[in-house]
mmCIF file of C-alpha atoms in Angstrom:
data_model
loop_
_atom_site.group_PDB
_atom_site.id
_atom_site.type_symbol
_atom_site.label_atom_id
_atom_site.label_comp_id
_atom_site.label_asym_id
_atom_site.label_seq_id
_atom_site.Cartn_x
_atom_site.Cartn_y
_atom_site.Cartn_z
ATOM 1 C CA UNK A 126 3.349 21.747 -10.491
ATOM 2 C CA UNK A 127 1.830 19.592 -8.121
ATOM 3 C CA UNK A 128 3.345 15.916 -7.687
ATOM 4 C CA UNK A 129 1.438 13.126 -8.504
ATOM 5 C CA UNK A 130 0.732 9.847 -7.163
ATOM 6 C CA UNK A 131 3.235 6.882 -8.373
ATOM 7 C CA UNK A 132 0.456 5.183 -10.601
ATOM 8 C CA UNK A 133 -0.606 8.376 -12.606
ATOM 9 C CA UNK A 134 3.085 8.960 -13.122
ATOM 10 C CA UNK A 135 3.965 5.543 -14.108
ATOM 11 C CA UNK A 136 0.659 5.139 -16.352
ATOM 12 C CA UNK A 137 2.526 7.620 -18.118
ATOM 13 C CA UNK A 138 5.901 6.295 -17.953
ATOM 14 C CA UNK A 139 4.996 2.529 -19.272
ATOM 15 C CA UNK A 140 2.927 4.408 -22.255
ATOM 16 C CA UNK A 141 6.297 6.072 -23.697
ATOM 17 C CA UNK A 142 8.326 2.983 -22.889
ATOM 18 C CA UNK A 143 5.495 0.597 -24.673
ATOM 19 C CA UNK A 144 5.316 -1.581 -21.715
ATOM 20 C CA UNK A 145 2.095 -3.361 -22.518
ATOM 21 C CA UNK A 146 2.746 -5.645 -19.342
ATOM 22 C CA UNK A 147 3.693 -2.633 -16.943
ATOM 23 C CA UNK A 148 0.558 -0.613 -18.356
ATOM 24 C CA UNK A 149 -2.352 -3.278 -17.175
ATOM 25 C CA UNK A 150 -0.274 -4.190 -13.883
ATOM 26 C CA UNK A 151 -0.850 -0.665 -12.992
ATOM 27 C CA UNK A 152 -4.592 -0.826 -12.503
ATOM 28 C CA UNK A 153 -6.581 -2.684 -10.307
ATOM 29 C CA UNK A 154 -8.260 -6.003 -10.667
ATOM 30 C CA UNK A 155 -11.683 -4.537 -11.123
ATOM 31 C CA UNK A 156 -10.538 -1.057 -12.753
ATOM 32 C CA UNK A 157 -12.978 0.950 -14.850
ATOM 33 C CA UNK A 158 -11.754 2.868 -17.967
ATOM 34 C CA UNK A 159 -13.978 5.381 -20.093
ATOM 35 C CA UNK A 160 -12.615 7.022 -23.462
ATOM 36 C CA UNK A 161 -15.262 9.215 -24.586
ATOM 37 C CA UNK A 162 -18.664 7.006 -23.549
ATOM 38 C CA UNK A 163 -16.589 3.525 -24.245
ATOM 39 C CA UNK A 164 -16.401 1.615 -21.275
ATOM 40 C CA UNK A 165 -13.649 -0.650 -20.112
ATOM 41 C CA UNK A 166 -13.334 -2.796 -17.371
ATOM 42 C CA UNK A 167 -10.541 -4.531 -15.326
ATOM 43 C CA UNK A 168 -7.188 -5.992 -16.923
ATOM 44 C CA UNK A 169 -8.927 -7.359 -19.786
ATOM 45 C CA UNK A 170 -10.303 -3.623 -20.133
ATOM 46 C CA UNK A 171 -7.428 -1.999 -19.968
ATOM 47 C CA UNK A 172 -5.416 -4.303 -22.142
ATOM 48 C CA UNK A 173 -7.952 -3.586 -24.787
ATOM 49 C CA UNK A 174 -7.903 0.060 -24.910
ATOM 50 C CA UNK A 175 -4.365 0.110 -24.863
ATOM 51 C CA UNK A 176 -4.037 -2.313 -28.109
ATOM 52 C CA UNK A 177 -6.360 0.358 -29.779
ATOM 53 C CA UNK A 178 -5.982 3.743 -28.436
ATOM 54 C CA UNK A 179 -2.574 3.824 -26.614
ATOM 55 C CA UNK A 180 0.313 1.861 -26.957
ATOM 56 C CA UNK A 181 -1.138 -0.246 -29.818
ATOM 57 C CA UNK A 182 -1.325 4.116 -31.617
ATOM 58 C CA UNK A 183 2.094 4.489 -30.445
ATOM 59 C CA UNK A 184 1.313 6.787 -28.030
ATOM 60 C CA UNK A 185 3.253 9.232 -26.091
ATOM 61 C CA UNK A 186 2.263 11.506 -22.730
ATOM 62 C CA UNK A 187 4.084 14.528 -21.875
ATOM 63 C CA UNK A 188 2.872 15.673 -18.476
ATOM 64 C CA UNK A 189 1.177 19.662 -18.771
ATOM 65 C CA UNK A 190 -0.312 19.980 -15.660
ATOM 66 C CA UNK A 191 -1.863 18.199 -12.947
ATOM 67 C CA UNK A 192 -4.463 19.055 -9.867
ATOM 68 C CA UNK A 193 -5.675 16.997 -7.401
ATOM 69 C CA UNK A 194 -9.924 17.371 -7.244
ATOM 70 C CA UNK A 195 -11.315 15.629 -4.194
ATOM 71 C CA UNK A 196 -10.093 12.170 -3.682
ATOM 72 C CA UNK A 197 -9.097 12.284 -7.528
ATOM 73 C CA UNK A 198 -6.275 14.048 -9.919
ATOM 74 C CA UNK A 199 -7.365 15.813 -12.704
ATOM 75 C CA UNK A 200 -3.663 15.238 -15.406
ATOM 76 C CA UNK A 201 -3.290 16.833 -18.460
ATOM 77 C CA UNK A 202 -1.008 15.518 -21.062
ATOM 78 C CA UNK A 203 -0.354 16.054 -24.170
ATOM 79 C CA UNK A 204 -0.626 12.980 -26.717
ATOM 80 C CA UNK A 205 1.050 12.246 -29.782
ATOM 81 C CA UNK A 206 0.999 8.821 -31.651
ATOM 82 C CA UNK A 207 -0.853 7.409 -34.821
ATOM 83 C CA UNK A 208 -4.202 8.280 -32.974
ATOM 84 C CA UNK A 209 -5.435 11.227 -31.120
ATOM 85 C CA UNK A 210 -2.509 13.925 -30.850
ATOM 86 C CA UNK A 211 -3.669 16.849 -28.898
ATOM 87 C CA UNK A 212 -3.464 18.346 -25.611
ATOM 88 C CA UNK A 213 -6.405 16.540 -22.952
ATOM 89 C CA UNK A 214 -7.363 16.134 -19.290
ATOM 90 C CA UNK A 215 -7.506 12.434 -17.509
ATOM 91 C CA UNK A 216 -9.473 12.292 -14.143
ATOM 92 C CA UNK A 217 -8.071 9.214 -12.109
ATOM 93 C CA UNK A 218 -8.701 7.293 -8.743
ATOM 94 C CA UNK A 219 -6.084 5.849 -7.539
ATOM 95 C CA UNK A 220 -6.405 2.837 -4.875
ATOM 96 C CA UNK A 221 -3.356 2.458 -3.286
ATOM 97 C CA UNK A 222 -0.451 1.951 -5.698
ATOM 98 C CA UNK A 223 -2.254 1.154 -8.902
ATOM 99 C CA UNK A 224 -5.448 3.161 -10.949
ATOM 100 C CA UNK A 225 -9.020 2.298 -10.182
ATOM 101 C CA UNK A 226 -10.883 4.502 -12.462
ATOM 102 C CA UNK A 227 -9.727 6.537 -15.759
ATOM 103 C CA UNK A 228 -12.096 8.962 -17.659
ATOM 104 C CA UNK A 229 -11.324 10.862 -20.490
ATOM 105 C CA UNK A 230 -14.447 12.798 -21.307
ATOM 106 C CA UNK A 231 -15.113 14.893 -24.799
#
């Protein structure tokens, strides 16, 4: 499997450990999130989709596979929690060190 950049693979990392704190730091100021047509945007964004569908479900990644499609990566995880629990593709863009854009499409 391909490596992935240090934000995907701490996105994932700060879900398992419940780091609320680590898991906004990680994106960028002006960030955009989408969970299946629900938009998100910056911290404030990304601090509210975790309370509901992430950390705030108990979430937990484990990494399946990951590709790298253009300038963005294409990870699929599988999820378990109190919320969704199956096996799904993210497409990020990472800026630098921290997440730009998220989408998780239907």
């Amino acid at each position: 499997m391909t490596e992935i950049p240090a934000a995907i693979q701490r996105f994932i990392d700060t879900t398992n450990a419940a780091d609320d704190d680590g898991f906004v730091a990680n994106f960028t100021d002006d960030a955009y999130l989408e969970d299946w047509g629900r938009g998100f945007h910056g911290h404030d964004g990304a601090r509210a989709w975790n309370a509901s569908d992430n950390i705030g479900k108990r979430s937990r990644f484990e990494l399946v596979d990951a590709e790298q499609v253009g300038d963005d990566w294409v990870v699929t995880v599988t999820v378990s929690g109190d919320g969704y629990n199956r096996t799904s593709p993210i497409r990020f863009t990472v800026d630098g060190d921290r997440i730009s854009r998220m989408l998780i499409t239907p």
